[in-house]
């Protein structure tokens, strides 16, 4: 069958990314998507708006406060500096943070999201040649959890973990001397502000000097700048191939 136009191809990709089901050139959408387009089930709907293509071919921008060479580093892993290059970049792994459990129901090795109250601090101190980490003790109705930091300023940690307030955290549980602990949580947010860790977090390829959170923010900002594209396939075609709709 004849190949898709670029605007059709780019429009087709947008919502599949938004739904978290990444498709791209390596998955041969030009072949798979256009074969469906050539079937008798092809819709007569208006073609995707050219503004979608314009948005995807626009230059991507680094988040505010990022280092000056951020886009140079991103171009190394994404293959370019356009919005299209970022939304086509596939994650190489994902972290599932959907497990939410009380402290007492977690096990060694769990990646879990927990809401608990800050119970106290044990600041870092030196004993001879050994430097003990800063520990924050959390509690809920089922038990205690030690949050451990081997680096970090005490004043900053005190502000980050105010005693008596609740925090929503996400990270990996480990055991130390028979007690549950979490080393340097991946996320620490205030549930009173409506904040929450992502349920599933994509992990993208990186290069030296490029931080994962910076790349994630750049990709999300790029997606936010792309308008929704209309569905141009018949619903029967989408259903037959088990594709997400636009």
Coordinates of C-alpha atoms in Angstrom, one line a residue:
X1 CA 0.0 0.0 0.0
X2 CA 1.0 3.6 -0.5
X3 CA 2.8 5.2 2.4
X4 CA 1.1 7.6 4.9
X5 CA 1.8 11.3 4.6
X6 CA 4.0 12.7 7.3
X7 CA 1.1 14.7 8.8
X8 CA -1.0 11.5 9.1
X9 CA 1.9 9.6 10.6
X10 CA 2.7 12.3 13.1
X11 CA -0.9 12.8 14.1
X12 CA -1.3 9.0 14.6
X13 CA 1.5 8.9 17.1
X14 CA 0.4 11.7 19.4
X15 CA -2.4 10.1 21.4
X16 CA -0.7 6.7 21.5
X17 CA 2.0 8.4 23.5
X18 CA -0.5 10.1 25.7
X19 CA -2.1 6.7 26.5
X20 CA 1.3 5.4 27.5
X21 CA 1.5 2.9 24.6
X22 CA 4.5 4.0 22.6
X23 CA 4.6 3.3 18.9
X24 CA 7.1 4.8 16.5
X25 CA 9.2 4.3 13.4
X26 CA 10.8 1.2 14.7
X27 CA 7.4 -0.4 15.1
X28 CA 6.7 0.3 11.4
X29 CA 3.6 2.4 11.8
X30 CA 4.1 3.5 8.2
X31 CA 3.4 -0.1 7.3
X32 CA 0.8 -1.2 9.9
X33 CA -1.1 2.0 10.2
X34 CA -1.3 2.6 6.4
X35 CA -2.3 -0.9 5.6
X36 CA -5.4 -0.3 7.8
X37 CA -5.9 3.1 6.1
X38 CA -6.1 1.3 2.7
X39 CA -8.8 -1.1 3.8
X40 CA -12.5 -0.5 2.8
X41 CA -13.1 0.5 6.5
X42 CA -11.1 3.7 5.9
X43 CA -13.1 6.7 7.3
X44 CA -14.0 9.7 5.2
X45 CA -13.3 12.0 8.1
X46 CA -11.4 15.2 7.7
X47 CA -7.6 14.6 7.6
X48 CA -5.6 15.4 10.7
X49 CA -5.1 19.2 11.2
X50 CA -1.7 20.5 9.9
X51 CA -1.3 22.2 13.3
X52 CA -0.4 18.8 14.7
X53 CA 2.4 18.4 12.2
X54 CA 3.5 22.0 12.9
X55 CA 3.7 21.3 16.6
X56 CA 5.6 18.1 16.3
X57 CA 8.2 19.7 13.9
X58 CA 8.7 22.6 16.3
X59 CA 12.0 22.8 18.3
X60 CA 11.7 21.4 21.8
X61 CA 12.7 23.5 24.8
X62 CA 14.5 22.6 28.0
X63 CA 12.7 23.2 31.3
X64 CA 13.3 26.4 33.1
X65 CA 16.4 26.3 35.2
X66 CA 18.1 23.5 33.3
X67 CA 21.7 23.7 32.4
X68 CA 22.6 25.5 29.2
X69 CA 23.7 22.3 27.4
X70 CA 20.6 20.4 28.2
X71 CA 19.2 20.3 24.6
X72 CA 22.6 19.2 23.3
X73 CA 22.6 16.3 25.7
X74 CA 18.9 15.4 24.9
X75 CA 19.7 15.5 21.2
X76 CA 22.3 12.8 21.8
X77 CA 19.7 10.3 23.1
X78 CA 16.7 11.5 21.1
X79 CA 18.4 11.9 17.8
X80 CA 17.3 15.5 17.4
X81 CA 16.0 18.7 18.9
X82 CA 12.4 18.7 17.6
X83 CA 9.3 17.9 19.6
X84 CA 8.9 14.9 17.3
X85 CA 12.3 13.5 18.4
X86 CA 11.3 13.7 22.0
X87 CA 7.8 12.1 21.7
X88 CA 9.3 9.3 19.5
X89 CA 12.0 8.5 22.1
X90 CA 11.0 5.1 23.7
X91 CA 11.6 4.4 27.4
X92 CA 13.9 1.4 27.9
X93 CA 12.1 0.5 31.2
X94 CA 9.3 1.5 33.5
X95 CA 8.9 1.7 37.3
X96 CA 5.5 0.6 38.5
X97 CA 4.6 2.7 41.6
X98 CA 0.9 1.6 41.7
X99 CA 1.5 -0.6 44.8
X100 CA 0.2 1.5 47.8
X101 CA 0.3 -0.2 51.1
X102 CA 0.7 0.6 54.9
X103 CA 4.2 0.2 56.3
X104 CA 3.5 -3.1 58.0
X105 CA 2.4 -4.8 54.8
X106 CA 5.5 -4.0 52.8
X107 CA 8.3 -6.6 52.1
X108 CA 11.9 -6.4 51.3
X109 CA 12.4 -5.4 47.7
X110 CA 8.9 -3.8 47.2
X111 CA 8.7 -0.7 45.1
X112 CA 5.9 0.9 47.0
X113 CA 4.1 4.2 47.6
X114 CA 3.3 5.0 51.3
X115 CA 1.5 7.8 53.1
X116 CA 2.8 8.2 56.7
X117 CA 3.5 10.8 59.4
X118 CA 6.9 12.2 60.2
X119 CA 7.7 11.0 63.7
X120 CA 11.3 12.2 64.2
X121 CA 14.8 12.8 63.0
X122 CA 18.2 11.2 63.8
X123 CA 20.8 13.6 62.3
X124 CA 23.9 12.4 60.7
X125 CA 26.9 12.1 63.0
X126 CA 30.5 10.9 63.0
X127 CA 31.7 8.0 65.2
X128 CA 35.4 7.7 64.7
X129 CA 36.1 7.3 61.0
X130 CA 32.5 6.3 60.3
X131 CA 29.8 8.8 59.3
X132 CA 26.3 7.6 60.2
X133 CA 23.5 8.7 57.8
X134 CA 20.6 11.1 58.5
X135 CA 17.5 9.1 59.3
X136 CA 13.8 10.2 59.3
X137 CA 11.4 8.0 61.1
X138 CA 7.9 7.7 59.7
X139 CA 4.9 6.0 61.3
X140 CA 1.4 4.9 60.5
X141 CA -1.0 2.6 62.3
X142 CA 0.9 -0.5 61.2
X143 CA 4.5 0.3 62.1
X144 CA 7.6 2.4 61.5
X145 CA 9.8 3.1 58.5
X146 CA 13.3 4.6 58.4
X147 CA 14.1 7.0 55.6
X148 CA 17.9 7.0 55.2
X149 CA 20.0 9.7 53.6
X150 CA 23.8 9.3 53.2
X151 CA 24.0 12.8 51.7
X152 CA 22.0 15.9 52.2
X153 CA 22.1 19.0 54.4
X154 CA 20.4 18.6 57.8
X155 CA 18.5 21.9 57.5
X156 CA 17.1 21.0 54.1
X157 CA 16.0 17.5 55.4
X158 CA 14.3 19.1 58.4
X159 CA 12.3 21.4 56.1
X160 CA 11.5 18.6 53.7
X161 CA 10.3 16.3 56.6
X162 CA 8.5 18.5 59.1
X163 CA 7.7 16.5 62.3
X164 CA 3.9 15.8 62.7
X165 CA 3.1 16.3 59.0
X166 CA 2.3 13.5 56.5
X167 CA 4.3 12.8 53.4
X168 CA 3.6 10.6 50.5
X169 CA 6.7 8.7 49.4
X170 CA 7.7 6.2 46.8
X171 CA 10.8 4.0 46.6
X172 CA 12.2 0.6 47.3
X173 CA 11.9 -1.1 50.7
X174 CA 14.9 -2.8 52.2
X175 CA 15.6 -4.3 55.6
X176 CA 18.3 -3.1 58.0
X177 CA 18.8 -4.8 61.4
X178 CA 15.3 -6.2 61.2
X179 CA 13.7 -2.8 60.4
X180 CA 12.2 -1.5 57.2
X181 CA 14.0 1.3 55.6
X182 CA 14.0 3.3 52.3
X183 CA 17.2 4.8 51.0
X184 CA 16.9 8.2 49.3
X185 CA 13.2 7.9 48.2
X186 CA 12.5 8.6 44.6
X187 CA 9.5 10.8 45.4
X188 CA 8.6 12.8 48.6
X189 CA 5.5 14.9 48.2
X190 CA 2.9 16.6 50.3
X191 CA -0.5 14.9 50.0
X192 CA -2.2 18.0 51.5
X193 CA -1.3 19.8 48.3
X194 CA -2.8 17.1 46.1
X195 CA 0.7 15.9 45.0
X196 CA 1.4 12.3 44.1
X197 CA 4.1 10.2 42.5
X198 CA 3.3 9.0 39.0
X199 CA 1.6 5.5 39.0
X200 CA 4.0 4.2 36.3
X201 CA 7.2 6.1 35.6
X202 CA 9.0 5.7 32.3
X203 CA 12.8 5.3 32.4
X204 CA 14.6 6.8 29.4
X205 CA 18.1 6.3 28.0
X206 CA 20.5 8.9 29.4
X207 CA 24.0 10.3 28.7
X208 CA 26.6 11.8 31.0
X209 CA 25.3 15.1 32.4
X210 CA 21.6 14.4 31.6
X211 CA 19.3 13.8 34.6
X212 CA 16.3 11.5 34.1
X213 CA 13.9 14.0 35.7
X214 CA 15.1 16.7 33.3
X215 CA 14.5 14.6 30.3
X216 CA 11.0 13.5 31.6
X217 CA 10.0 17.2 32.1
X218 CA 11.2 18.1 28.6
X219 CA 9.2 15.3 27.0
X220 CA 6.0 16.1 29.0
X221 CA 6.4 19.8 28.1
X222 CA 6.8 18.8 24.4
X223 CA 3.6 16.6 24.6
X224 CA 1.7 19.4 26.2
X225 CA 2.4 21.6 23.2
X226 CA 0.9 19.2 20.7
X227 CA -2.9 19.5 20.1
X228 CA -5.2 16.6 20.1
X229 CA -5.6 14.9 16.7
X230 CA -8.9 13.6 15.4
X231 CA -9.4 9.9 14.8
X232 CA -9.4 9.2 11.1
X233 CA -9.9 5.4 11.2
X234 CA -13.3 3.7 11.5
X235 CA -14.0 2.4 14.9
X236 CA -14.2 -1.2 13.6
X237 CA -10.6 -0.9 12.3
X238 CA -9.3 0.4 15.6
X239 CA -11.1 -2.4 17.4
X240 CA -10.0 -5.1 15.1
X241 CA -6.3 -4.2 15.7
X242 CA -6.8 -3.5 19.4
X243 CA -5.4 0.0 18.9
X244 CA -6.0 2.8 21.4
X245 CA -8.1 5.6 19.9
X246 CA -6.8 9.0 19.4

